Short mmCIF file of C-alpha atoms and ligand atoms in Angstrom, two decimals:
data_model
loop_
_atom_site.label_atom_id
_atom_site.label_comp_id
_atom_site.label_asym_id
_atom_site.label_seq_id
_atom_site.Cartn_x
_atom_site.Cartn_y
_atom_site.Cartn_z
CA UNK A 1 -31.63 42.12 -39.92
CA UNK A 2 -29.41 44.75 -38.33
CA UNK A 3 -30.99 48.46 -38.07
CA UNK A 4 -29.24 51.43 -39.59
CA UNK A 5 -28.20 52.46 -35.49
CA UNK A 6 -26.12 48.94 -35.60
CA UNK A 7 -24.81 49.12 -39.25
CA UNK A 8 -20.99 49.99 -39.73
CA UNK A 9 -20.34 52.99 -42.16
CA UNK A 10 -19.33 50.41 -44.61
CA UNK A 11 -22.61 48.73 -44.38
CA UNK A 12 -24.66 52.21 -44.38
CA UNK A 13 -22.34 52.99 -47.19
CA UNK A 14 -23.79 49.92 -49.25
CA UNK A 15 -27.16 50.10 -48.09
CA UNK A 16 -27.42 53.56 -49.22
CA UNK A 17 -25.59 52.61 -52.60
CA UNK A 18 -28.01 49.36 -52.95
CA UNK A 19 -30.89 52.02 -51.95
CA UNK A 20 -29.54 53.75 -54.89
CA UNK A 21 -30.11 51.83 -57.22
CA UNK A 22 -26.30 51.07 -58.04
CA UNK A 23 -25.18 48.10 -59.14
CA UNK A 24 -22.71 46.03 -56.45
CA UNK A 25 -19.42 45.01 -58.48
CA UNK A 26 -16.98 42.01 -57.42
CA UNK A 27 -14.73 44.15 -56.25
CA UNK A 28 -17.00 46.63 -54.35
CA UNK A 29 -17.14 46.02 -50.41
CA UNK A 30 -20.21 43.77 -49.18
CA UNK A 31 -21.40 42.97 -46.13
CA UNK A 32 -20.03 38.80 -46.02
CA UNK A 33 -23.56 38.15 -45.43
CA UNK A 34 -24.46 39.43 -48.92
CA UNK A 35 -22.06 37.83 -50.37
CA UNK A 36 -22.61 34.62 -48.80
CA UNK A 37 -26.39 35.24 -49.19
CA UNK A 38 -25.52 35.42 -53.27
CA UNK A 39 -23.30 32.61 -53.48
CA UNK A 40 -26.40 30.31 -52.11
CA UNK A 41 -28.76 31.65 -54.63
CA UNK A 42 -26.43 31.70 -57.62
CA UNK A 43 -25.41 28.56 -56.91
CA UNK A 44 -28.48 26.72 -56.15
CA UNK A 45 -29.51 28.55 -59.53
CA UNK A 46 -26.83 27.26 -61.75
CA UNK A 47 -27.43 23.74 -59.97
CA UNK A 48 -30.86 23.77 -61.19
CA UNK A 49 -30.00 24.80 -64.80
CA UNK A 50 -28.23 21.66 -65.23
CA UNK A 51 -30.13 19.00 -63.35
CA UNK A 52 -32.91 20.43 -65.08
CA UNK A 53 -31.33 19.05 -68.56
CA UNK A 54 -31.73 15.39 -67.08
CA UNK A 55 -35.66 15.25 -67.17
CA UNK A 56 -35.71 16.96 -70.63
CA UNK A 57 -32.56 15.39 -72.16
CA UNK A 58 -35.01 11.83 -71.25
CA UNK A 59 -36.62 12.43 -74.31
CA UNK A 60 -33.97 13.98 -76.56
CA UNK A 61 -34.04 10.40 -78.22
CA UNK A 62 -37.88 9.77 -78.00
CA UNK A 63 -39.32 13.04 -79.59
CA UNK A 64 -41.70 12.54 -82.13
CA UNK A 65 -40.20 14.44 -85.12
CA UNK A 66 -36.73 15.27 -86.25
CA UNK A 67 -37.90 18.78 -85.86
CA UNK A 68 -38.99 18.47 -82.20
CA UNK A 69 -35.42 17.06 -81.67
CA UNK A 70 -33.38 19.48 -82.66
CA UNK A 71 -35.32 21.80 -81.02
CA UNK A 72 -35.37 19.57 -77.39
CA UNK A 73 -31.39 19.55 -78.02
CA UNK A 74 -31.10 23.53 -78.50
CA UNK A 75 -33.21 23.94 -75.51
CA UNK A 76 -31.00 21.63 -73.45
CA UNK A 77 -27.72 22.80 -74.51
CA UNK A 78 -29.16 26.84 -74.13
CA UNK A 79 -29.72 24.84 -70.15
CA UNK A 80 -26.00 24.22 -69.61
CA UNK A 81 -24.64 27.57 -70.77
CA UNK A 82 -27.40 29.38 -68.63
CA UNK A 83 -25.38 26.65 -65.79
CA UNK A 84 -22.17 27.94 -66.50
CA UNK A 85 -23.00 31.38 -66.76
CA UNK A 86 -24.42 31.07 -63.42
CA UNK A 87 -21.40 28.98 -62.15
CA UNK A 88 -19.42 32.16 -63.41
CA UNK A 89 -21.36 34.71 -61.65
CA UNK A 90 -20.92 32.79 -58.36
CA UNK A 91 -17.21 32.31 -58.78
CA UNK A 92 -16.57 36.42 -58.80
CA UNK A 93 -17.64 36.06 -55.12
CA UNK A 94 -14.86 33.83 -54.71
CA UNK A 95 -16.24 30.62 -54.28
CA UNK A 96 -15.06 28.11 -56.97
CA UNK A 97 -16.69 25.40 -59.13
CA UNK A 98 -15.55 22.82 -57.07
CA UNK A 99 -16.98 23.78 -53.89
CA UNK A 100 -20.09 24.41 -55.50
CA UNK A 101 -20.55 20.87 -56.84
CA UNK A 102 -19.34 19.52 -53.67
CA UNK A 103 -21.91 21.20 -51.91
CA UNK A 104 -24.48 20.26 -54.35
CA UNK A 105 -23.12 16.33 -54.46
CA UNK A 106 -23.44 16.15 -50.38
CA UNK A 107 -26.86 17.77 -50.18
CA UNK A 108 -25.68 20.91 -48.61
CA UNK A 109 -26.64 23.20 -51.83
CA UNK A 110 -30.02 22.35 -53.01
CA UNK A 111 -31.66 22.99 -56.68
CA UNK A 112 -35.17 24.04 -57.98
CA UNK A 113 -37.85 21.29 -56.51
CA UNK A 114 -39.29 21.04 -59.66
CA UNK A 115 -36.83 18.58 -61.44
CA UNK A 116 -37.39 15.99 -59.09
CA UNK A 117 -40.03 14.72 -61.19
CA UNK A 118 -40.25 12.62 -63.32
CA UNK A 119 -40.74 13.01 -67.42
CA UNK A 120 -43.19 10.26 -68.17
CA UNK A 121 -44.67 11.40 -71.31
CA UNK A 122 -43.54 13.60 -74.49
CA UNK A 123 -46.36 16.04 -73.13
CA UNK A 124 -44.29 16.44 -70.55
CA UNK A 125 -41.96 17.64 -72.58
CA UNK A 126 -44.47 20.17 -73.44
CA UNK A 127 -45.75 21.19 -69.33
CA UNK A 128 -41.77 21.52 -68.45
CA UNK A 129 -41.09 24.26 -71.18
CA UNK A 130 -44.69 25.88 -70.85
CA UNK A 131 -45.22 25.95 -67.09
CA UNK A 132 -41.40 26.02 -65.73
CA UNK A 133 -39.59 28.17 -68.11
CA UNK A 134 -42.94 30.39 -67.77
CA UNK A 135 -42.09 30.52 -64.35
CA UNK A 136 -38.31 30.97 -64.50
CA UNK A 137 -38.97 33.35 -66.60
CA UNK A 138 -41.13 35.42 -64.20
CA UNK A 139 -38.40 34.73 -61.44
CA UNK A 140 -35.79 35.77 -63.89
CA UNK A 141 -37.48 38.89 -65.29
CA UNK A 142 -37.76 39.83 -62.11
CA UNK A 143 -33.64 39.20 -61.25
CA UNK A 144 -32.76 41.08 -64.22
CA UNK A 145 -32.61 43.97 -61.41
CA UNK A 146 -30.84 42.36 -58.97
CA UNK A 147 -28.30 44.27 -56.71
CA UNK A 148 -25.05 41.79 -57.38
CA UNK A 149 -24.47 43.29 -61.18
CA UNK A 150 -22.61 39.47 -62.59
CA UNK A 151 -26.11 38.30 -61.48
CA UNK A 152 -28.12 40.76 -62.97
CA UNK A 153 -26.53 40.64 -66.06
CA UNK A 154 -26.59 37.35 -66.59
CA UNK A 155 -30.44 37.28 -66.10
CA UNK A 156 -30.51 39.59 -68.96
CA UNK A 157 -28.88 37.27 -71.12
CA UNK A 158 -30.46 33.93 -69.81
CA UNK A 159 -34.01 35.92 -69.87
CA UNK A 160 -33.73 36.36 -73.94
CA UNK A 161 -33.34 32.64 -74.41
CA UNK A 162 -35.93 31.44 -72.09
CA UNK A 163 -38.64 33.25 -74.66
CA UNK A 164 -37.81 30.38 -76.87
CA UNK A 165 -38.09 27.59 -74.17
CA UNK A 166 -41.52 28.71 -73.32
CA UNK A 167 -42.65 29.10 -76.60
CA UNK A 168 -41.68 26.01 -77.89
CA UNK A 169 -43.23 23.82 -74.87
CA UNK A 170 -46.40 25.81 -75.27
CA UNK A 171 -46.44 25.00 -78.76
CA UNK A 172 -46.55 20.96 -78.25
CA UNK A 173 -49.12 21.06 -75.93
CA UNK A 174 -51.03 22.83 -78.53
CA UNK A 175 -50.24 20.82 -80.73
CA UNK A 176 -51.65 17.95 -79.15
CA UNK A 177 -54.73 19.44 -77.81
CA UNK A 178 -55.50 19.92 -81.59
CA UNK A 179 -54.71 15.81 -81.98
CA UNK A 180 -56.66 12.49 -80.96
CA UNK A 181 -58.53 12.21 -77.76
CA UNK A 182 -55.45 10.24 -76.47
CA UNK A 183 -53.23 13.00 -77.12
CA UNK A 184 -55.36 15.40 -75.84
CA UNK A 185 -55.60 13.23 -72.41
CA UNK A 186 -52.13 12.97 -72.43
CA UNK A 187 -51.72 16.79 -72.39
CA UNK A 188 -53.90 17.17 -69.89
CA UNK A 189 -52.01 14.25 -67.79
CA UNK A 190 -49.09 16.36 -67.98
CA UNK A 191 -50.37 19.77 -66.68
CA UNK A 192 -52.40 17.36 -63.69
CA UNK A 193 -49.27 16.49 -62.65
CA UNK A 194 -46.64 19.62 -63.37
CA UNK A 195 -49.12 22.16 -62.64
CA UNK A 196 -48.70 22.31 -58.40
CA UNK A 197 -44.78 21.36 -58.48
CA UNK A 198 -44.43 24.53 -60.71
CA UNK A 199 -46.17 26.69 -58.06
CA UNK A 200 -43.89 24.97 -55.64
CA UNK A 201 -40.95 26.65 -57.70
CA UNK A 202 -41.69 30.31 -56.18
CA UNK A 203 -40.81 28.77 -52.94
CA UNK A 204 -42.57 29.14 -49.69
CA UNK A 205 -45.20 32.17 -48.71
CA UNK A 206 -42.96 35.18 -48.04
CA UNK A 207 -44.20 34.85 -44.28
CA UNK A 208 -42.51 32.10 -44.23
CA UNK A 209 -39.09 32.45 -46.45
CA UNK A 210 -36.09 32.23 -44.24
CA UNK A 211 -34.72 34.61 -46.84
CA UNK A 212 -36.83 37.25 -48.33
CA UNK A 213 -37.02 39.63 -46.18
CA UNK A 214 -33.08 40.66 -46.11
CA UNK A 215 -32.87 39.34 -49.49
CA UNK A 216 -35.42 42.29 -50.64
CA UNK A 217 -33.81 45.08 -48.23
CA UNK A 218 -30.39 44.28 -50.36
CA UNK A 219 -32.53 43.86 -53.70
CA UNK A 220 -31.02 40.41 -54.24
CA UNK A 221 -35.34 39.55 -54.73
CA UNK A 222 -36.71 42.33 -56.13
CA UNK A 223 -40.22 40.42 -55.66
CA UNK A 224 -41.74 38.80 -53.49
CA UNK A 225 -41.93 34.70 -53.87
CA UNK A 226 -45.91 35.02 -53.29
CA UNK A 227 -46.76 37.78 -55.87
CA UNK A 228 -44.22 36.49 -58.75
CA UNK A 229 -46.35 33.12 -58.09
CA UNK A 230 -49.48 34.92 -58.38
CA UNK A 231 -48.71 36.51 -61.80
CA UNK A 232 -47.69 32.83 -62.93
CA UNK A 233 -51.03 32.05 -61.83
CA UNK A 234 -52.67 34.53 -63.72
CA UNK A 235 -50.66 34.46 -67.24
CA UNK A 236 -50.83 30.73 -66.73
CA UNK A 237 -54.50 29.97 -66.43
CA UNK A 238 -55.11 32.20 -69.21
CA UNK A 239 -53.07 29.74 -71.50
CA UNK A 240 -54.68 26.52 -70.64
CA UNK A 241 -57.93 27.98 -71.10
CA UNK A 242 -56.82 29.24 -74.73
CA UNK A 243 -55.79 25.21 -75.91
CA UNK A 244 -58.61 23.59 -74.21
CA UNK A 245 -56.75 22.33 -70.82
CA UNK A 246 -58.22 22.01 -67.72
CA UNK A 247 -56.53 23.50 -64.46
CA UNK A 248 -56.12 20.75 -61.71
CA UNK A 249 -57.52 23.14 -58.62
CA UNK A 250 -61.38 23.20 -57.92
CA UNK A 251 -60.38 26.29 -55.89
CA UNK A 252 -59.62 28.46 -58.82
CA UNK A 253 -61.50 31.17 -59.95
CA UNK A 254 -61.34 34.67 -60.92
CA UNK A 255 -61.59 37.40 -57.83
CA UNK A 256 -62.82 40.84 -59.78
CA UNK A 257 -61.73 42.60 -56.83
CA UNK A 258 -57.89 41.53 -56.35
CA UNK A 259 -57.87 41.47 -60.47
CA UNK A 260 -56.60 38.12 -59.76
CA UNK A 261 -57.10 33.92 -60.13
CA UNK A 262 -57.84 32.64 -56.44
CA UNK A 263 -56.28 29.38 -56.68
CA UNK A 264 -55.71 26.64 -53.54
CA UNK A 265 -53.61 26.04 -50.91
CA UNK A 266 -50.12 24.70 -51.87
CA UNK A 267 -49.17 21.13 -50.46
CA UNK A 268 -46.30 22.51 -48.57
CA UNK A 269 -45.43 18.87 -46.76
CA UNK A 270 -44.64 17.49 -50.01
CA UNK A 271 -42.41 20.86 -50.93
CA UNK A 272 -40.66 20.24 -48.26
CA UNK A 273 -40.55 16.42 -48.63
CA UNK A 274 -38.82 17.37 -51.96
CA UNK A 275 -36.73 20.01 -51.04
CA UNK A 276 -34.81 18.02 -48.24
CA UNK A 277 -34.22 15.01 -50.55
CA UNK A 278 -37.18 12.84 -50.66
CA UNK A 279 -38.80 13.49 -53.58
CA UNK A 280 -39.50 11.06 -56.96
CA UNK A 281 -36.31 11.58 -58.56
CA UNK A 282 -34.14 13.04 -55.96
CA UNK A 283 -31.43 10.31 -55.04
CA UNK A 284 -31.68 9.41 -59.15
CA UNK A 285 -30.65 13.10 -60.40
CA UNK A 286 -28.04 13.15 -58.17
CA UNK A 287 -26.48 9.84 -58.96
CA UNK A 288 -26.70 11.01 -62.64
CA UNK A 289 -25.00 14.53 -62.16
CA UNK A 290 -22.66 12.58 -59.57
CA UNK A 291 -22.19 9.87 -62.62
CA UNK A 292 -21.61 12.66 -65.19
CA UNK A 293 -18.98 14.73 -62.68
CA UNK A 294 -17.16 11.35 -62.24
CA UNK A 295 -17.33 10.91 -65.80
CA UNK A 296 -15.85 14.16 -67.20
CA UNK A 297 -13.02 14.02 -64.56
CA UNK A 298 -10.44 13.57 -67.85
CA UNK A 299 -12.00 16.37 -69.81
CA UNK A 300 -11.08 18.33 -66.53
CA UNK A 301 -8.04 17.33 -65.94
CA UNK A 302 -6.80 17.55 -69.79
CA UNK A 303 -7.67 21.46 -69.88
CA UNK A 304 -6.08 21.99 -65.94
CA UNK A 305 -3.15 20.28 -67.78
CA UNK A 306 -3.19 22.68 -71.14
CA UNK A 307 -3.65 25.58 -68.69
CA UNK A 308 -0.66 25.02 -66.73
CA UNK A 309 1.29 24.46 -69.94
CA UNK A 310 0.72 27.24 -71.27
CA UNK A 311 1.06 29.39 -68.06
CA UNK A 312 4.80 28.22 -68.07
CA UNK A 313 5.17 28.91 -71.48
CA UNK A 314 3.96 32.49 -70.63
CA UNK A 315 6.53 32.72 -67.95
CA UNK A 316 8.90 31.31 -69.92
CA UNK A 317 8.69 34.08 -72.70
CA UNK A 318 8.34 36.60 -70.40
N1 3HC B 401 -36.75 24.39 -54.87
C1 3HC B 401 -35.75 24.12 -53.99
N2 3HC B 401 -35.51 24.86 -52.89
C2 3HC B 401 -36.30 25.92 -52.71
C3 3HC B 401 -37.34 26.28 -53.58
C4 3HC B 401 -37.55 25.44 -54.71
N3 3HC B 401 -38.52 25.66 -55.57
N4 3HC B 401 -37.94 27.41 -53.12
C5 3HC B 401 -37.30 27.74 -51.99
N5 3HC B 401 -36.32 26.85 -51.74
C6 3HC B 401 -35.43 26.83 -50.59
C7 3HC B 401 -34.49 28.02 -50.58
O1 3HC B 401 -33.33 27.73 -51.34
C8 3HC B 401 -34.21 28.14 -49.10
O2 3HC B 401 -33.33 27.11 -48.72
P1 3HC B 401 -31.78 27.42 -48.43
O3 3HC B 401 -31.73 28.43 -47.32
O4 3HC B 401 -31.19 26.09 -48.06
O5 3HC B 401 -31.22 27.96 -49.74
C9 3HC B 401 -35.56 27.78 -48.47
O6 3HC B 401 -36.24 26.98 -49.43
C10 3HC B 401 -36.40 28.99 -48.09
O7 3HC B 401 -36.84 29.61 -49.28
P2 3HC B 401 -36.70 31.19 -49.47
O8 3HC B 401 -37.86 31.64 -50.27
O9 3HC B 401 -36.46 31.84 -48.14
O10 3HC B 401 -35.35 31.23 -50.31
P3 3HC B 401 -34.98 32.33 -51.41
O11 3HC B 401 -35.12 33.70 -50.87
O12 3HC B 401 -33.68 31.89 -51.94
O13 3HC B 401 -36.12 32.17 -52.54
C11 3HC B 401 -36.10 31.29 -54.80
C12 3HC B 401 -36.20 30.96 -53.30
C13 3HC B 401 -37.35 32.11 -55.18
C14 3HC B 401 -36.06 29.99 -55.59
C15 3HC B 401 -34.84 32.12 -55.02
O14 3HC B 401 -33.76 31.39 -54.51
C16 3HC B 401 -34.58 32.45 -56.47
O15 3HC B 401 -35.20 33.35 -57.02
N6 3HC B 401 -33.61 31.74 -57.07
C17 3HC B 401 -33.22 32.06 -58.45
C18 3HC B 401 -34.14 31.39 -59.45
C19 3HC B 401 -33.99 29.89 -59.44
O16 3HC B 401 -33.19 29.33 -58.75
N7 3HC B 401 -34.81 29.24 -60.22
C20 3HC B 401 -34.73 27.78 -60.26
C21 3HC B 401 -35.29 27.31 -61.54
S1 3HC B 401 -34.11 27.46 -62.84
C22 3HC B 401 -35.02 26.90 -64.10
O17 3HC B 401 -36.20 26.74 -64.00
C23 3HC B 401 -34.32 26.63 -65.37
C24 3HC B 401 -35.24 26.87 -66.50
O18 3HC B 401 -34.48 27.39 -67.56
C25 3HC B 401 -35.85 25.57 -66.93
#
């Protein structure tokens, strides 16, 4: 991280305006390393809106009411546009689509740990949109005052959707902690095993984040990854306790002084197990997206087509 002595005038000219509070515009100048810095978040972001419809779109066919359907299928389809605005937001930086999936399709760009595991049970159904959009939404609340402004705004509108995600997940895991004992178990099955991969989502202790510190100098983070985990924590806990669940961490418990849960150390082998590839579902979401990409190559191809049509047309008439 270069001190103001070694910074250009440029770059004291966009710390100062970053200092500032100012929002950073496409066309503003940006140290590359920003920019770079921004297309690996963004990206990585947008990746994980849309892998992340692949464990819930599982049980688009398999939910337990007609209701519950159409509201799994909202959710999923609210997934992909938060995707593409993301995709978007990346592309002012001048990076394009198809570098971005390449990079995700040869491992190079990764996507949030948490989707690498697998949806067993409708309750899970329930954990994913309770505990993960709870926590994107604390990430994302957070972003909403990020320095790149195509970022922050999208945050804003990705943040008012998210509400509903939450909501909705909390709601059937209610709903079957007010059922039969086996519902209730399977509830409780469900937050056993998405509870610690949903801490995992912060990402590693600031102390050790390859990233945070410059990322919070340029206000790309505007939080830290340890204290937006903590305040998951917190408004998480509360929740179970309200419908009856049990916590899986016999290291939890409230600390009057910090005004905080104390909760227990983070496996951080298996993090990293799933962050370099080798978690449950890693090599199976890929194939899918990979599957999907191959898939859609016509769709592509017909609108690249109608484009360039009617770009001749244009130049035709003109
Ligand atoms: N999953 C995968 N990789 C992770 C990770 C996670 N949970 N947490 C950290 N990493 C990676 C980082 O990408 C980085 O690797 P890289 O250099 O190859 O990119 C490395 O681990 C070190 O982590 P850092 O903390 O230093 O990295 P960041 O400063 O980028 O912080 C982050 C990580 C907090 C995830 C940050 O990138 C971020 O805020 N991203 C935007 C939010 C986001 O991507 N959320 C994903 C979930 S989207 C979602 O849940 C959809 C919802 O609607 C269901």
């Amino acid at each position: 991280m270069s001190t103001n002595v070694e910074l250009s005038s440029n770059e004291r000219i966009f710390q100062a305006r970053v200092d500032a509070e100012e929002k950073i515009e496409p066309k503003d100048w940006m140290p590359e390393k920003y920019r770079q810095n921004l297309i690996r978040q963004i990206s990585q972001h947008a990746h994980s809106e849309v892998i992340g419809e692949q464990p819930e779109g599982n049980w688009i066919t398999r939910a337990p009411t007609l209701e519950r359907k159409a509201i799994l299928m909202a959710k999923v389809q609210d997934e992909a546009g938060h995707g593409l605005y993301l995709y978007a937001a990346a592309e002012t930086l001048g990076t394009t689509r198809e570098e971005m999936i390449g990079r995700l399709h040869s491992g190079a760009s990764k996507y949030a740990s948490i989707f690498n595991y697998p949806s067993l049970t409708w309750a899970d159904i329930g954990a994913i949109g309770w505990l993960v959009d709870s926590a994107a939404i604390v990430n994302q609340v957070s972003l909403q005052n990020t320095s790149y402004g195509p970022y922050a705004r999208a945050m804003v509108r990705i943040c008012k959707e998210e509400s509903f995600h939450q909501r909705q997940g909390y709601n059937i895991m209610m709903t079957l902690m007010q059922g039969a004992q086996s519902q209730r178990a399977m509830a409780q099955d469900a937050l056993n095993r998405w509870w610690w991969p949903s801490l995992m989502m912060f990402g590693p202790h600031d102390g050790e984040s390859a990233h945070s510190a410059q990322s919070m100098k340029w206000k790309i983070k505007r939080r830290g990854n340890d204290e937006l985990r903590q305040q998951f924590v917190d408004q998480a806990v509360q929740q179970a306790l309200a419908i009856g669940l049990e916590v899986p961490d016999a290291d939890l418990s409230w600390n009057e002084s910090r005004g905080h849960d104390d909760f227990g150390d983070i496996d951080w082998q298996e993090f990293e197990r799933v962050i370099s590839g080798n978690g449950p579902c890693n090599r199976q979401r890929l194939a899918h997206h990979k599957r999907a990409h191959d898939e859609g190559a016509w769709v592509r191809e017909a609108m690249a087509a109608h484009e360039a049509k009617h770009r001749h047309k244009t130049e035709d008439a003109a």
